[in-house]
XYZ file of C-alpha atoms in Angstrom:
107
model
C -23.706 -4.301 -20.321
C -25.915 -3.778 -23.206
C -24.710 -3.807 -26.622
C -22.127 -6.634 -26.064
C -19.280 -4.495 -25.036
C -16.981 -5.063 -22.148
C -14.775 -2.977 -19.765
C -11.226 -3.460 -18.500
C -9.126 -1.768 -15.926
C -5.713 -1.502 -14.738
C -6.821 -1.278 -11.039
C -6.113 -4.091 -8.718
C -5.426 -4.659 -5.032
C -2.439 -5.798 -2.967
C -2.478 -7.153 0.446
C 0.164 -7.064 3.080
C 0.152 -8.832 6.545
C 2.210 -7.886 9.631
C 5.882 -8.714 9.082
C 9.296 -8.131 7.332
C 9.497 -5.890 4.329
C 7.841 -7.355 1.004
C 8.127 -6.267 -2.534
C 4.286 -6.039 -3.239
C 4.448 -4.817 -6.942
C 7.573 -4.480 -9.271
C 7.655 -1.738 -11.653
C 5.649 1.544 -12.016
C 2.300 1.797 -10.166
C 0.143 4.431 -8.258
C -1.551 3.653 -4.848
C -5.065 5.295 -4.916
C -6.268 3.937 -1.524
C -5.261 2.271 1.576
C -7.370 0.278 4.049
C -5.755 -1.268 7.275
C -7.030 -3.513 9.951
C -7.271 -1.774 13.346
C -4.402 -3.012 15.415
C -2.765 -1.027 18.284
C 0.529 0.692 17.315
C 0.360 -0.076 13.593
C 2.842 1.449 11.331
C 2.857 1.184 7.588
C 5.984 2.221 5.534
C 5.943 2.411 1.842
C 9.008 2.580 -0.285
C 9.651 3.333 -3.988
C 12.045 0.364 -4.667
C 12.675 -2.520 -6.967
C 13.797 -4.817 -4.411
C 13.368 -5.145 -0.529
C 17.099 -4.796 -0.170
C 16.962 -1.429 -1.866
C 14.326 0.019 0.501
C 15.986 2.863 2.481
C 15.124 6.369 4.129
C 15.958 7.907 0.663
C 13.055 6.196 -1.037
C 10.501 6.171 1.655
C 7.269 7.680 0.121
C 4.774 7.359 2.934
C 4.379 6.476 6.691
C 0.993 5.850 8.023
C 0.630 5.351 11.915
C -2.729 4.326 13.280
C -4.322 2.453 16.263
C -7.285 0.243 16.789
C -9.567 2.652 14.742
C -7.942 1.300 11.602
C -6.762 3.123 8.496
C -8.940 4.184 5.560
C -7.095 6.589 3.027
C -8.382 7.502 -0.337
C -5.522 9.451 -2.203
C -7.040 12.233 -4.411
C -6.040 12.915 -7.996
C -3.576 10.379 -9.545
C -2.515 8.735 -6.116
C 0.908 8.213 -4.992
C 3.399 7.452 -7.998
C 5.956 4.557 -7.348
C 8.459 4.372 -10.318
C 10.396 1.341 -9.395
C 8.070 -1.001 -7.208
C 6.072 -0.945 -3.981
C 7.848 -2.179 -1.026
C 5.905 -2.271 2.147
C 6.569 -2.978 5.926
C 3.740 -3.296 8.402
C 4.475 -3.436 12.075
C 2.317 -3.213 15.244
C 3.122 -2.932 19.072
C 1.450 -6.372 19.927
C 0.575 -9.505 17.915
C 0.754 -10.311 14.333
C -2.816 -9.926 13.321
C -2.360 -6.627 11.398
C -3.017 -6.310 7.528
C -3.394 -3.663 4.953
C -5.098 -3.662 1.422
C -3.630 -1.193 -1.212
C -5.564 -0.332 -4.311
C -3.383 0.407 -7.217
C -3.498 1.428 -10.811
C -0.806 1.303 -13.473
C 1.677 -0.496 -15.236
C-alpha cells in the first residue's frame, strides 16, 4: 500500500475434520462463510456453546446437509452470530475424509 499505511482485520478461518464435536472458537464470533469438501452423506452441526459438553438441541444454530457436490455458503449481512462459542460436529455416511472451513469475524 502506498503511503506506508497498513490494514488489519478481525476475519480468520477455522477448520474442522470429520469426527466428534469440537470447540472451534471460544467467545463471541460470526460465521460469514462455510466451505465443505464433497463427501457423501455429510452433515455439519453448528452450536452456540462455550464447551462441547454444553452443545444441545436448544443451542443448535445451523444444520447443513450435503453430498459429493460439496458445500459453499456465503452468509449475507453480518453472518450467523455465536454469543458463547462455536462448537461443530461433522459426520458423513462413509469414510473420514470430510472437512469444512469456516470464515469468521469478531471477538
